[in-house]
Amino acid sequence: MRTIEGSIEVPVGVARRVYGRMVVEVRDVSRADAPSLVVAEDARDDVVVDPGEPLRFALQVPDVEPGRSLSLRVHVSCDGSPGVKRGDLLTTASHPIPPRGDRSSLRVPVKVV
């Protein structure tokens, strides 16, 4: 196991509020013909979000075989439900994670849906 840590960059225009749930996942996205698989997850309820203030995260992620592709996904849900809806914060770009070794100071921007 290794540690992947960093911060979620909240857009400046977001109003300060409590979001129902924040989920940070590392997914195996190696296969284009199959759904991605969650290999690590950090989930928290009742997360206070301040505009322009980062949200810290840390995940324990297994090493994977060379040639596998891992990517980080963030979903901060207004009401805590798993579905993405208007007002949620979400990653909209790929954030690759190397197959081996720790990673710190990862900066992950999210956008308002």
Tab-separated table of C-alpha atoms in Angstrom:
chain	number	residue	atom	x	y	z
A	1	MET	CA	0.000	0.000	0.000
A	2	ARG	CA	1.046	3.562	-0.608
A	3	THR	CA	-0.268	6.999	0.256
A	4	ILE	CA	-1.810	9.411	-2.225
A	5	GLU	CA	-2.546	12.803	-0.692
A	6	GLY	CA	-3.378	16.275	-1.806
A	7	SER	CA	-6.023	18.946	-1.877
A	8	ILE	CA	-9.240	19.582	-3.737
A	9	GLU	CA	-9.278	23.104	-5.164
A	10	VAL	CA	-12.709	24.638	-4.598
A	11	PRO	CA	-13.721	27.395	-7.060
A	12	VAL	CA	-13.633	30.923	-5.621
A	13	GLY	CA	-17.267	31.680	-6.542
A	14	VAL	CA	-18.728	28.840	-4.452
A	15	ALA	CA	-20.685	29.999	-1.383
A	16	ARG	CA	-19.602	28.711	2.037
A	17	ARG	CA	-21.840	25.803	3.015
A	18	VAL	CA	-21.975	22.272	4.339
A	19	TYR	CA	-22.080	19.607	1.624
A	20	GLY	CA	-23.691	16.270	2.429
A	21	ARG	CA	-20.828	14.024	1.298
A	22	MET	CA	-17.368	14.179	-0.259
A	23	VAL	CA	-15.997	11.124	-2.068
A	24	VAL	CA	-12.424	10.908	-3.373
A	25	GLU	CA	-11.770	7.749	-5.392
A	26	VAL	CA	-8.844	6.196	-7.186
A	27	ARG	CA	-10.178	4.125	-10.063
A	28	ASP	CA	-8.572	1.572	-12.356
A	29	VAL	CA	-9.453	2.932	-15.803
A	30	SER	CA	-7.246	0.521	-17.768
A	31	ARG	CA	-9.994	-1.115	-19.801
A	32	ALA	CA	-11.874	0.962	-22.348
A	33	ASP	CA	-14.482	-1.793	-22.801
A	34	ALA	CA	-15.431	-2.131	-19.124
A	35	PRO	CA	-16.525	0.106	-16.249
A	36	SER	CA	-13.748	1.517	-14.086
A	37	LEU	CA	-13.098	-0.204	-10.753
A	38	VAL	CA	-12.702	1.667	-7.456
A	39	VAL	CA	-9.397	0.603	-5.839
A	40	ALA	CA	-9.378	3.174	-2.994
A	41	GLU	CA	-11.875	5.608	-1.496
A	42	ASP	CA	-12.002	8.390	1.099
A	43	ALA	CA	-15.607	9.359	1.921
A	44	ARG	CA	-16.693	11.980	4.450
A	45	ASP	CA	-20.099	13.299	5.467
A	46	ASP	CA	-21.073	16.890	6.308
A	47	VAL	CA	-18.061	18.606	4.747
A	48	VAL	CA	-17.706	22.373	5.210
A	49	VAL	CA	-16.670	23.990	1.921
A	50	ASP	CA	-15.202	27.493	1.905
A	51	PRO	CA	-14.691	29.324	-1.406
A	52	GLY	CA	-11.068	29.231	-2.499
A	53	GLU	CA	-10.048	27.010	0.456
A	54	PRO	CA	-8.675	23.552	-0.379
A	55	LEU	CA	-10.123	20.325	1.044
A	56	ARG	CA	-7.375	17.896	2.109
A	57	PHE	CA	-7.509	14.159	1.404
A	58	ALA	CA	-5.311	11.093	1.905
A	59	LEU	CA	-5.863	7.623	0.477
A	60	GLN	CA	-4.172	4.268	0.973
A	61	VAL	CA	-3.846	2.877	-2.554
A	62	PRO	CA	-2.556	-0.570	-3.551
A	63	ASP	CA	0.334	-0.843	-5.996
A	64	VAL	CA	-0.823	-2.115	-9.382
A	65	GLU	CA	0.955	-3.868	-12.196
A	66	PRO	CA	2.838	-1.688	-14.695
A	67	GLY	CA	0.601	-0.921	-17.644
A	68	ARG	CA	-2.502	-0.407	-15.493
A	69	SER	CA	-4.004	3.090	-15.514
A	70	LEU	CA	-5.271	4.738	-12.337
A	71	SER	CA	-7.180	8.006	-12.164
A	72	LEU	CA	-8.482	10.141	-9.297
A	73	ARG	CA	-12.135	11.234	-9.181
A	74	VAL	CA	-13.794	13.669	-6.756
A	75	HIS	CA	-17.519	14.192	-6.144
A	76	VAL	CA	-18.709	16.619	-3.462
A	77	SER	CA	-22.473	16.108	-3.203
A	78	CYS	CA	-24.840	18.844	-1.997
A	79	ASP	CA	-27.277	16.403	-0.417
A	80	GLY	CA	-25.058	13.376	0.151
A	81	SER	CA	-26.587	11.224	-2.587
A	82	PRO	CA	-24.328	9.305	-5.003
A	83	GLY	CA	-25.882	10.705	-8.199
A	84	VAL	CA	-24.410	13.848	-9.750
A	85	LYS	CA	-26.778	16.812	-9.742
A	86	ARG	CA	-26.864	20.578	-10.154
A	87	GLY	CA	-24.754	22.375	-7.528
A	88	ASP	CA	-22.415	19.436	-6.834
A	89	LEU	CA	-18.642	19.814	-7.193
A	90	LEU	CA	-16.983	17.340	-9.578
A	91	THR	CA	-13.681	16.633	-11.300
A	92	THR	CA	-14.041	17.168	-15.040
A	93	ALA	CA	-10.540	16.199	-16.190
A	94	SER	CA	-8.360	13.117	-15.846
A	95	HIS	CA	-5.965	13.058	-12.879
A	96	PRO	CA	-3.592	10.109	-13.469
A	97	ILE	CA	-2.036	8.316	-10.500
A	98	PRO	CA	1.219	6.378	-11.053
A	99	PRO	CA	0.968	2.578	-10.612
A	100	ARG	CA	3.558	2.561	-7.787
A	101	GLY	CA	4.936	4.884	-5.128
A	102	ASP	CA	3.549	7.605	-2.889
A	103	ARG	CA	2.234	10.868	-4.256
A	104	SER	CA	1.871	14.024	-2.190
A	105	SER	CA	0.790	17.588	-2.855
A	106	LEU	CA	-1.615	16.502	-5.598
A	107	ARG	CA	-3.852	19.440	-6.565
A	108	VAL	CA	-7.263	18.496	-7.923
A	109	PRO	CA	-9.587	21.235	-9.210
A	110	VAL	CA	-13.340	20.662	-9.173
A	111	LYS	CA	-16.095	22.504	-11.017
A	112	VAL	CA	-19.684	23.278	-10.104
A	113	VAL	CA	-22.173	21.109	-11.997
